[in-house]
PDB file of C-alpha atoms and ligand atoms in Angstrom:
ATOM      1  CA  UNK A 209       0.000   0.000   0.000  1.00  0.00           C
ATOM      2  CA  UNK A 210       1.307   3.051  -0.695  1.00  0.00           C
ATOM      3  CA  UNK A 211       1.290   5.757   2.079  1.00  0.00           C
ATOM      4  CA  UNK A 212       0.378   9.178   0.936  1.00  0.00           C
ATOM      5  CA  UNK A 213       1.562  12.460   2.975  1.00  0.00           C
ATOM      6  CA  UNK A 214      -1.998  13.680   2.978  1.00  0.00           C
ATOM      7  CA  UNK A 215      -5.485  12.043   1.708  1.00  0.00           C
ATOM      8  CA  UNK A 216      -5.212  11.986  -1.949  1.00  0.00           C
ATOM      9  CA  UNK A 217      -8.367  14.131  -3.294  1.00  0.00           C
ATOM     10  CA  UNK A 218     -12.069  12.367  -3.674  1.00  0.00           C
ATOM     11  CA  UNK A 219     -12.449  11.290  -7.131  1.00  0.00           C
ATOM     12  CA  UNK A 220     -14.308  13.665  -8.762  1.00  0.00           C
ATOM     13  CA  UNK A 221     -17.924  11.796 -10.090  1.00  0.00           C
ATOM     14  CA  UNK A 222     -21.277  12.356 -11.820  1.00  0.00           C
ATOM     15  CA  UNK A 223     -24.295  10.733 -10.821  1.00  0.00           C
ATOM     16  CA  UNK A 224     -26.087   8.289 -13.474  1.00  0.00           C
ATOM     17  CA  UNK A 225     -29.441   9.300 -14.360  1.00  0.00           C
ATOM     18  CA  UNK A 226     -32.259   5.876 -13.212  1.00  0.00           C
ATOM     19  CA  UNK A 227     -28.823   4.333 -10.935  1.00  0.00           C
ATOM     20  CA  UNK A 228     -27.434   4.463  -7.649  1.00  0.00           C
ATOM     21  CA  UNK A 229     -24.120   4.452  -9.634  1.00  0.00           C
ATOM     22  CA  UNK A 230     -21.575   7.435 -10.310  1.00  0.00           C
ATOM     23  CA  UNK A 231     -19.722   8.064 -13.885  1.00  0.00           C
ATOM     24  CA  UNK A 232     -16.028   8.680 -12.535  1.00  0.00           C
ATOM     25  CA  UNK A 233     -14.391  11.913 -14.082  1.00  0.00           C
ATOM     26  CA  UNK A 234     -11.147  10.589 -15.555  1.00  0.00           C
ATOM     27  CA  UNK A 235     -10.510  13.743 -18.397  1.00  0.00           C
ATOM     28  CA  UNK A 236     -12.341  16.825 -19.327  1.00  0.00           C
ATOM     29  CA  UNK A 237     -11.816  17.228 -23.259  1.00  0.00           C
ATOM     30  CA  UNK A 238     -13.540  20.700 -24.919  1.00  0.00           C
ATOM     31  CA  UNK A 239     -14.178  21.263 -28.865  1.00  0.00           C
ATOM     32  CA  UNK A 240     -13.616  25.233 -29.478  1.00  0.00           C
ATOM     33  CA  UNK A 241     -16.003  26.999 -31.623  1.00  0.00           C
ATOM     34  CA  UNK A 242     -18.045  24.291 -33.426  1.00  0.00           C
ATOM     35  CA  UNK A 243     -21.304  26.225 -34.255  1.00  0.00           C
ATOM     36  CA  UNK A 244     -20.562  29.077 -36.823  1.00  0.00           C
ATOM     37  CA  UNK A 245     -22.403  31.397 -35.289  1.00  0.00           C
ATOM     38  CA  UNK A 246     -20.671  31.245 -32.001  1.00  0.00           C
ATOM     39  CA  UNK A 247     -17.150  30.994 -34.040  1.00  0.00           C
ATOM     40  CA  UNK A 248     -18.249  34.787 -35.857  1.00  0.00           C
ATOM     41  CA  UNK A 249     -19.885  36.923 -32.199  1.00  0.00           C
ATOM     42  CA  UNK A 250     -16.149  35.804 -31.306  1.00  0.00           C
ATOM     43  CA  UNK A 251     -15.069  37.819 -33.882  1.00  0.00           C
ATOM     44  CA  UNK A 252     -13.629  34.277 -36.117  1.00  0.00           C
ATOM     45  CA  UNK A 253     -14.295  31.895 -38.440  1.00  0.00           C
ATOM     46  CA  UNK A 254     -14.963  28.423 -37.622  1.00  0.00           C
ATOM     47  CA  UNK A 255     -12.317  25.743 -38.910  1.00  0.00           C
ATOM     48  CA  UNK A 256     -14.382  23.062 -41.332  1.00  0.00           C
ATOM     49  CA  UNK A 257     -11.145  21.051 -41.253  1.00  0.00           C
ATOM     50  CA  UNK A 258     -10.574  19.759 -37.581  1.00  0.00           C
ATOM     51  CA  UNK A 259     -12.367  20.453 -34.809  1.00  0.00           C
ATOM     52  CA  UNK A 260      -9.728  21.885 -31.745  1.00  0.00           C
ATOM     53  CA  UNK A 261      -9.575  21.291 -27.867  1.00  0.00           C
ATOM     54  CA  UNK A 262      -8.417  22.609 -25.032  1.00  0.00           C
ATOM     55  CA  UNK A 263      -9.002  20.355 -21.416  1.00  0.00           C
ATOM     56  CA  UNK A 264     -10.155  21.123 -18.109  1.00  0.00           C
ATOM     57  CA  UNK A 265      -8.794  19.578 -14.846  1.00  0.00           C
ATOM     58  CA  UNK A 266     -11.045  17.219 -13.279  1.00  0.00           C
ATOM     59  CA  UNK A 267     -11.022  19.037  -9.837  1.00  0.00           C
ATOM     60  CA  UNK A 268     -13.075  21.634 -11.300  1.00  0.00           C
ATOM     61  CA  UNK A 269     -15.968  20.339 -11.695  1.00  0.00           C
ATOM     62  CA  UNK A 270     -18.997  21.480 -10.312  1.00  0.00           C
ATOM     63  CA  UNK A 271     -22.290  19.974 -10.204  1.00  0.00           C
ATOM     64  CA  UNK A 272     -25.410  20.934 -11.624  1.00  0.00           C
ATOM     65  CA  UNK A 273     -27.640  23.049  -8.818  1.00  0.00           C
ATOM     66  CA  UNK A 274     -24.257  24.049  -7.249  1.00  0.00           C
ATOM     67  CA  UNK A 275     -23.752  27.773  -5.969  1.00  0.00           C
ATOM     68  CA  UNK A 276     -20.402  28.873  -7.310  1.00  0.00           C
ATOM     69  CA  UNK A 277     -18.409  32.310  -5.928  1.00  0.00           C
ATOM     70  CA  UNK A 278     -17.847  34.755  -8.823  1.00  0.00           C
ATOM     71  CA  UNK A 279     -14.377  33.602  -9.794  1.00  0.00           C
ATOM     72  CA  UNK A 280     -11.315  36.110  -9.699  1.00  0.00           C
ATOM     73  CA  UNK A 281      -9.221  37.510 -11.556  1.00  0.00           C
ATOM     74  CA  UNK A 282     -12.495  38.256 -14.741  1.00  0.00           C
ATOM     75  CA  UNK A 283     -15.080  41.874 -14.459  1.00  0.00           C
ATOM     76  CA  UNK A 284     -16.390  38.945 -17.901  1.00  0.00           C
ATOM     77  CA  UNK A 285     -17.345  35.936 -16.933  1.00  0.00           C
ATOM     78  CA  UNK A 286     -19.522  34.151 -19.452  1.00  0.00           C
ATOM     79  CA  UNK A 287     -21.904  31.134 -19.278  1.00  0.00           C
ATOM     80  CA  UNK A 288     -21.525  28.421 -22.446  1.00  0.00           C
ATOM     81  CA  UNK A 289     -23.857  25.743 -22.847  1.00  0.00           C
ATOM     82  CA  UNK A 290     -23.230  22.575 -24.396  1.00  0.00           C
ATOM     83  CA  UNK A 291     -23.690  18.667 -25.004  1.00  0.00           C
ATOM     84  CA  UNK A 292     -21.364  16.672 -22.934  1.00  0.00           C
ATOM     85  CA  UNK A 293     -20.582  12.708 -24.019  1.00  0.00           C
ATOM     86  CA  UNK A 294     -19.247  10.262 -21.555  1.00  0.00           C
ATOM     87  CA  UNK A 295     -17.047   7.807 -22.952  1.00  0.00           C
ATOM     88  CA  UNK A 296     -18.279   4.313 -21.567  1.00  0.00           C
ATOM     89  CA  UNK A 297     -15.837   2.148 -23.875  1.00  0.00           C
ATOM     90  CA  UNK A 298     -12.029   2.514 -24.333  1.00  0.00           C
ATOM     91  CA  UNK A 299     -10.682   3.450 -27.933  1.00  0.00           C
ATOM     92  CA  UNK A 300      -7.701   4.394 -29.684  1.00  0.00           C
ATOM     93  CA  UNK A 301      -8.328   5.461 -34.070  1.00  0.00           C
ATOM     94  CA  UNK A 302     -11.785   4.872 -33.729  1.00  0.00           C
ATOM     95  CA  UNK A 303     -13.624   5.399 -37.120  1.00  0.00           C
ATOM     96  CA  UNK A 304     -16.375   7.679 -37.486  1.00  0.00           C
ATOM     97  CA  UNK A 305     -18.686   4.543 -38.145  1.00  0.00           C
ATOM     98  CA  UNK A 306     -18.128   2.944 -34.387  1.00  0.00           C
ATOM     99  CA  UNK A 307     -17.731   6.051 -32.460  1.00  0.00           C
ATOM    100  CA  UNK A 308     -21.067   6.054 -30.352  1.00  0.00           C
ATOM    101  CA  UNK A 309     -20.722   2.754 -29.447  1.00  0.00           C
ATOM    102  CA  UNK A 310     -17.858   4.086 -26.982  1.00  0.00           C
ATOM    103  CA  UNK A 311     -20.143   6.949 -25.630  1.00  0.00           C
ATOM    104  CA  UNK A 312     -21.766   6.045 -22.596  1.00  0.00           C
ATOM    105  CA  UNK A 313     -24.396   8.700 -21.745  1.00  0.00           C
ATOM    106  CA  UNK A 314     -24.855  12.547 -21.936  1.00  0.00           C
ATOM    107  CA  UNK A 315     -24.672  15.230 -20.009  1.00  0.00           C
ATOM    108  CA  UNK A 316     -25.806  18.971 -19.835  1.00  0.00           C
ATOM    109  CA  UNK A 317     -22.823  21.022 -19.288  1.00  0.00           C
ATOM    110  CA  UNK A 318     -21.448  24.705 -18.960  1.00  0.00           C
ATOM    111  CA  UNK A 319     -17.937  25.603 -20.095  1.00  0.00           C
ATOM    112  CA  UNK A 320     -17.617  28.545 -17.648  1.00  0.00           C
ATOM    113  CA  UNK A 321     -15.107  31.140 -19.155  1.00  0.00           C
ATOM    114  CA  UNK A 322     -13.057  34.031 -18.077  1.00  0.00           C
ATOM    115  CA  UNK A 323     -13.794  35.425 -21.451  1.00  0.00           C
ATOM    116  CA  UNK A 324     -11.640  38.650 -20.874  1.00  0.00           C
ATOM    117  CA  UNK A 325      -8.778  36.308 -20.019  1.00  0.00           C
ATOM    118  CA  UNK A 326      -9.651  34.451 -23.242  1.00  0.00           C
ATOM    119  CA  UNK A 327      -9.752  37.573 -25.440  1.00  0.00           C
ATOM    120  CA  UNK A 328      -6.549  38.262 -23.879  1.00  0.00           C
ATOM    121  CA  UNK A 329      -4.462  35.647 -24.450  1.00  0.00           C
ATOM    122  CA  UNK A 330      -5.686  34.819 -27.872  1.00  0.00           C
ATOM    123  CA  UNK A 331      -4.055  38.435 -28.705  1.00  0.00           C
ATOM    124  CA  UNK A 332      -1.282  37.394 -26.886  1.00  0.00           C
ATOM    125  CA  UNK A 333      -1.033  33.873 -28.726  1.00  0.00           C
ATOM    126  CA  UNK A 334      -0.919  32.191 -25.485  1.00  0.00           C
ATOM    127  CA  UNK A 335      -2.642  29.384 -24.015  1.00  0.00           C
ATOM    128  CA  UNK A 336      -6.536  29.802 -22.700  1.00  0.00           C
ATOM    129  CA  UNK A 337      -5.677  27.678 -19.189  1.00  0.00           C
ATOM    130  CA  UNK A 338      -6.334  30.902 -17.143  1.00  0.00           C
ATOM    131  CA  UNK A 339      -9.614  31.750 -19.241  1.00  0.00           C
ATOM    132  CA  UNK A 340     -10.853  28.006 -19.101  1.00  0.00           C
ATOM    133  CA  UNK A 341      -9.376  25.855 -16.384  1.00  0.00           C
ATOM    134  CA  UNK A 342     -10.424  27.729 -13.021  1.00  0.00           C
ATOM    135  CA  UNK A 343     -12.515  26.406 -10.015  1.00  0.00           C
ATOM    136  CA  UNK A 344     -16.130  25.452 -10.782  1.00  0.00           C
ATOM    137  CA  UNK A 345     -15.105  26.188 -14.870  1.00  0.00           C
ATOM    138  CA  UNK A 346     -16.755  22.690 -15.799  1.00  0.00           C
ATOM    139  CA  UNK A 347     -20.424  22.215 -14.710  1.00  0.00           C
ATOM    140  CA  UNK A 348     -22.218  19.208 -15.259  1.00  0.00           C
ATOM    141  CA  UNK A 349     -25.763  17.852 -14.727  1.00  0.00           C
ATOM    142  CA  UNK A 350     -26.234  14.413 -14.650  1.00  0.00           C
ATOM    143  CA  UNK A 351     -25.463  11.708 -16.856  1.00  0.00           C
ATOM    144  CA  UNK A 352     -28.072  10.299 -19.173  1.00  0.00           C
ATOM    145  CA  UNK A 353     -27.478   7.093 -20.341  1.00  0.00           C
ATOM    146  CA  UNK A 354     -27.735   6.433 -24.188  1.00  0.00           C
ATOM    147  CA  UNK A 355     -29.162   2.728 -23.360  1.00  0.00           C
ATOM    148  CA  UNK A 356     -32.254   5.087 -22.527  1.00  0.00           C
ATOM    149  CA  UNK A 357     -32.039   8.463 -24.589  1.00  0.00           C
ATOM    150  CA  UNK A 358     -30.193   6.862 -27.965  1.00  0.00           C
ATOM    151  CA  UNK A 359     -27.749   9.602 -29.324  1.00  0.00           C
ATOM    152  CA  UNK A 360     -28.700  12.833 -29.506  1.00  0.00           C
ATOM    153  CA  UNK A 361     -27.836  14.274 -33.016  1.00  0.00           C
ATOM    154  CA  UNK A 362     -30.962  17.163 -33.180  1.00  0.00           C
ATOM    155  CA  UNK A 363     -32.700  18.960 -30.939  1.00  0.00           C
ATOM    156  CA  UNK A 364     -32.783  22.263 -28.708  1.00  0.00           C
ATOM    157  CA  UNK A 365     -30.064  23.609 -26.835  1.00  0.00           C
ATOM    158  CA  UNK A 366     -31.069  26.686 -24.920  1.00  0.00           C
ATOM    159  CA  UNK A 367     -29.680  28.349 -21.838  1.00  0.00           C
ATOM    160  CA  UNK A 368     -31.466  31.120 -19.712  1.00  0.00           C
ATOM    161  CA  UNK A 369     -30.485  34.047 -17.576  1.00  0.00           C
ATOM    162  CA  UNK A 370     -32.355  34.923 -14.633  1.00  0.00           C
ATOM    163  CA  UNK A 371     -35.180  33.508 -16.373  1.00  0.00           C
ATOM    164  CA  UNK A 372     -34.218  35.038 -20.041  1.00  0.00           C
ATOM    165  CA  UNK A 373     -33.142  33.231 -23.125  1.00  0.00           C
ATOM    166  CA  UNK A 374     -29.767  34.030 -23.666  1.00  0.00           C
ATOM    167  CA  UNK A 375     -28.450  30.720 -26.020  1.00  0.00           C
ATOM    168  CA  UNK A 376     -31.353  28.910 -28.525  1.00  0.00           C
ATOM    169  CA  UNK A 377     -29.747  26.811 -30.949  1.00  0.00           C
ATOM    170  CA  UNK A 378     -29.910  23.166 -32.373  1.00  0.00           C
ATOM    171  CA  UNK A 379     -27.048  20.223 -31.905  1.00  0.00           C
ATOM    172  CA  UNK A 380     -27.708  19.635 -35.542  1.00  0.00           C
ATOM    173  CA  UNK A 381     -26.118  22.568 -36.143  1.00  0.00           C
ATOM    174  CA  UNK A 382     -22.625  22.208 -35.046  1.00  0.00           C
ATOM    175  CA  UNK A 383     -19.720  21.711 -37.582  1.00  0.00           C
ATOM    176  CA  UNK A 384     -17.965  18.789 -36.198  1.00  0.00           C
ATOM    177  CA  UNK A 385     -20.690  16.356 -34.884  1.00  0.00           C
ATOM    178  CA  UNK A 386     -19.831  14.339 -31.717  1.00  0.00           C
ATOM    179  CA  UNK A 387     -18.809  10.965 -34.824  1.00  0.00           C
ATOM    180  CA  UNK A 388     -15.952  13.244 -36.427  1.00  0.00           C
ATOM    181  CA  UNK A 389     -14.955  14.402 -33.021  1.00  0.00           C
ATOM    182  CA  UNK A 390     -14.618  10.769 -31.346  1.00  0.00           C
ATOM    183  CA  UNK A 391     -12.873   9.760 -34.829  1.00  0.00           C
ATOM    184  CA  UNK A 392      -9.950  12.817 -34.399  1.00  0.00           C
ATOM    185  CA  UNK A 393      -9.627  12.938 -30.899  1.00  0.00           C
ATOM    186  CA  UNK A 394      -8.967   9.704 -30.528  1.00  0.00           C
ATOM    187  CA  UNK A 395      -5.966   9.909 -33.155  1.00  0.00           C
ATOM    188  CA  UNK A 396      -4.494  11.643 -30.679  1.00  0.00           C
ATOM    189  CA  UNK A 397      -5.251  10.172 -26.946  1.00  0.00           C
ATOM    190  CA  UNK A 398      -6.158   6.608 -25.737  1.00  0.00           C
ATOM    191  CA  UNK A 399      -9.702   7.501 -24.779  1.00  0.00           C
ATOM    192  CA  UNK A 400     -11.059   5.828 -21.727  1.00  0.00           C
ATOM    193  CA  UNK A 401     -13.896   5.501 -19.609  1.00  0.00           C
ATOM    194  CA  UNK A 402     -14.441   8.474 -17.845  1.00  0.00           C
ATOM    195  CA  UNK A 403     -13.058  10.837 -20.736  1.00  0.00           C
ATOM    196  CA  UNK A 404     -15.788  13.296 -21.144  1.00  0.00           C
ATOM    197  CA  UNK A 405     -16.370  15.801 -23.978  1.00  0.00           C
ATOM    198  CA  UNK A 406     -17.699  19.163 -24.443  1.00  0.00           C
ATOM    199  CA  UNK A 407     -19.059  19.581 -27.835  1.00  0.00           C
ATOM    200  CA  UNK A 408     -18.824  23.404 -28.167  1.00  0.00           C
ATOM    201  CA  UNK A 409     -21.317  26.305 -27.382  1.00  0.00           C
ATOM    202  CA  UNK A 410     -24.306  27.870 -29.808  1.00  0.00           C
ATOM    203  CA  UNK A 411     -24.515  32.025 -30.519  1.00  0.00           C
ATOM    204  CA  UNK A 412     -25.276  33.849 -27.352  1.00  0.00           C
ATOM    205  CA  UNK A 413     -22.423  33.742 -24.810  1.00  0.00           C
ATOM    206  CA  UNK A 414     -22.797  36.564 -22.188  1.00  0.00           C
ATOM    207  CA  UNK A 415     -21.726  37.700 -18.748  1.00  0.00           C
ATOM    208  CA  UNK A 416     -22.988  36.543 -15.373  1.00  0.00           C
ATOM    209  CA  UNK A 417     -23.056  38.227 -12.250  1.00  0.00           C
ATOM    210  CA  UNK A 418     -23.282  37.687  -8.946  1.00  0.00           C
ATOM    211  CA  UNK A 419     -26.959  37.067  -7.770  1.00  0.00           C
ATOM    212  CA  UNK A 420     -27.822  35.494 -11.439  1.00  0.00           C
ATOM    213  CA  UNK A 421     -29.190  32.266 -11.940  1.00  0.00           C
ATOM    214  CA  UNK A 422     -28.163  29.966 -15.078  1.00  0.00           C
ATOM    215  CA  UNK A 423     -31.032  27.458 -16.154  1.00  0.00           C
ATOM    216  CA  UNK A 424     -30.339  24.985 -19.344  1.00  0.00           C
ATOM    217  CA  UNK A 425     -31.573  22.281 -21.331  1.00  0.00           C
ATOM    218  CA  UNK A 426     -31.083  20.276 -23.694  1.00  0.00           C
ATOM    219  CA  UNK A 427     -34.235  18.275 -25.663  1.00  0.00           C
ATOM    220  CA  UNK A 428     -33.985  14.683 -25.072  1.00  0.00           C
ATOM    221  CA  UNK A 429     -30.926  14.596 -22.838  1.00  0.00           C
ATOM    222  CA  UNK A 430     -31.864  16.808 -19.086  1.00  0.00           C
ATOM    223  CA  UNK A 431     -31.592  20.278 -17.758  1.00  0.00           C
ATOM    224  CA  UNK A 432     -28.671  21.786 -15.835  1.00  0.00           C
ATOM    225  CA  UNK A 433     -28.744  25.159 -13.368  1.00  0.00           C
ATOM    226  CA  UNK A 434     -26.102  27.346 -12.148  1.00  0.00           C
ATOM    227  CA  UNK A 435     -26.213  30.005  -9.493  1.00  0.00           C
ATOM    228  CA  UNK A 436     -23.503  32.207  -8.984  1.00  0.00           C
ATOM    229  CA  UNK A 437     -22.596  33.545  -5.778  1.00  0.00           C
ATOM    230  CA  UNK A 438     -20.563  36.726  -4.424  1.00  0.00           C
ATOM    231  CA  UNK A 439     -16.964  36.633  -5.337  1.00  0.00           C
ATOM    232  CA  UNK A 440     -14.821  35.488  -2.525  1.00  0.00           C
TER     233      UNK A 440
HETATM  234 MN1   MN B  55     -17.068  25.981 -24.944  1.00  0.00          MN
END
């Protein structure tokens, strides 16, 4: 047994829609701009090519209902909503044709941003970690399991402000769909059980602030809240 100088941290765990039983977090994986219209209020153009990624560390997630502090170092902090997979099934150059078979379930999720730390770096050229990859950054709702909701290709995506539509889109509308993404990404990592991916944000990103609450859903797969709490 190995002894550890303090307790190694919980593992961080979503519950299973219908189950007593948790999906363990093992990576966060995000796709970056994947609906055009999201790609141009950012002020760029989507790449048809390859989708892109950046990650999020496991410890921050958050779950769905949670009260989060206003995080520091932003005066922009922006709410993105967006269909999460959970890999069930390991896989390494998985073609497009067998790439749901390795997805588990789905999720409702919000890719919290720093967004002036975003803007800021992109001018800078320099990584997004800061803007991304903070406390709380990766909020998820509970995982549906596609044994009961199949794979959601189509349907509404829409996220709400204190009770006003702020994101209305359609999955059927992003550029890479979740096939093409399973296919790349896993030319590049061994993906395992417990991988989980954000598939990118519709049009409408906007600030939070303190006192706001975040409501989303997502037809056919659940509905995820947010409330955001004084900064600390
Ligand atoms: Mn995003």
């Amino acid at each position: 047994m190995t002894k550890y100088l303090f307790a190694p941290p919980a593992v961080a765990s979503v519950p299973i829609r219908g189950s007593d039983a948790h999906f363990p977090i093992r990576r966060i994986f995000c796709v970056g701009r994947n609906f055009e219209a999201h790609a141009r209020e950012m002020g760029l153009e989507a790449d048809r090519e390859a989708p892109f990624y950046f990650t999020k560390a496991t410890a921050h997630y958050a779950p769905s209902g949670a009260t989060v502090p206003y995080p520091p170092g932003t005066a922009n902090y922006h709410h993105e909503m967006e269909l999460v997979a959970g890999i069930g099934k390991a896989g390494f150059r998985i073609p497009e044709s067998q790439s749901l078979s390795h997805v588990f379930g789905y999720a409702c999720g919000l890719d919290m941003t720093r967004r002036d730390l975003q803007i800021q770096a992109r001018e800078k050229r320099l990584p997004w970690d800061l803007a991304k990859d903070f406390e709380n950054a990766a909020v998820l709702s509970e995982l549906a399991p596609a044994s009961g909701i199949g794979h959601p290709a189509r349907g509404k995506i829409e996220l709400k402000v204190n009770g006003t539509v702020r994101q209305s889109s359609d999955l059927g509308l992003m550029i890479h769909p979740l096939p093409a993404i399973i296919a790349h990404l896993s030319r590049f990592y061994h993906l395992q059980p417990g991988d989980l991916i954000f598939t990118g944000t519709p049009e409408g990103v906007g600030p939070v602030a303190a006192g706001d609450h975040i409501e989303g859903i997502i037809e056919g797969v659940g509905r995820i809240a947010l409330d955001i709490g004084a900064a600390d």
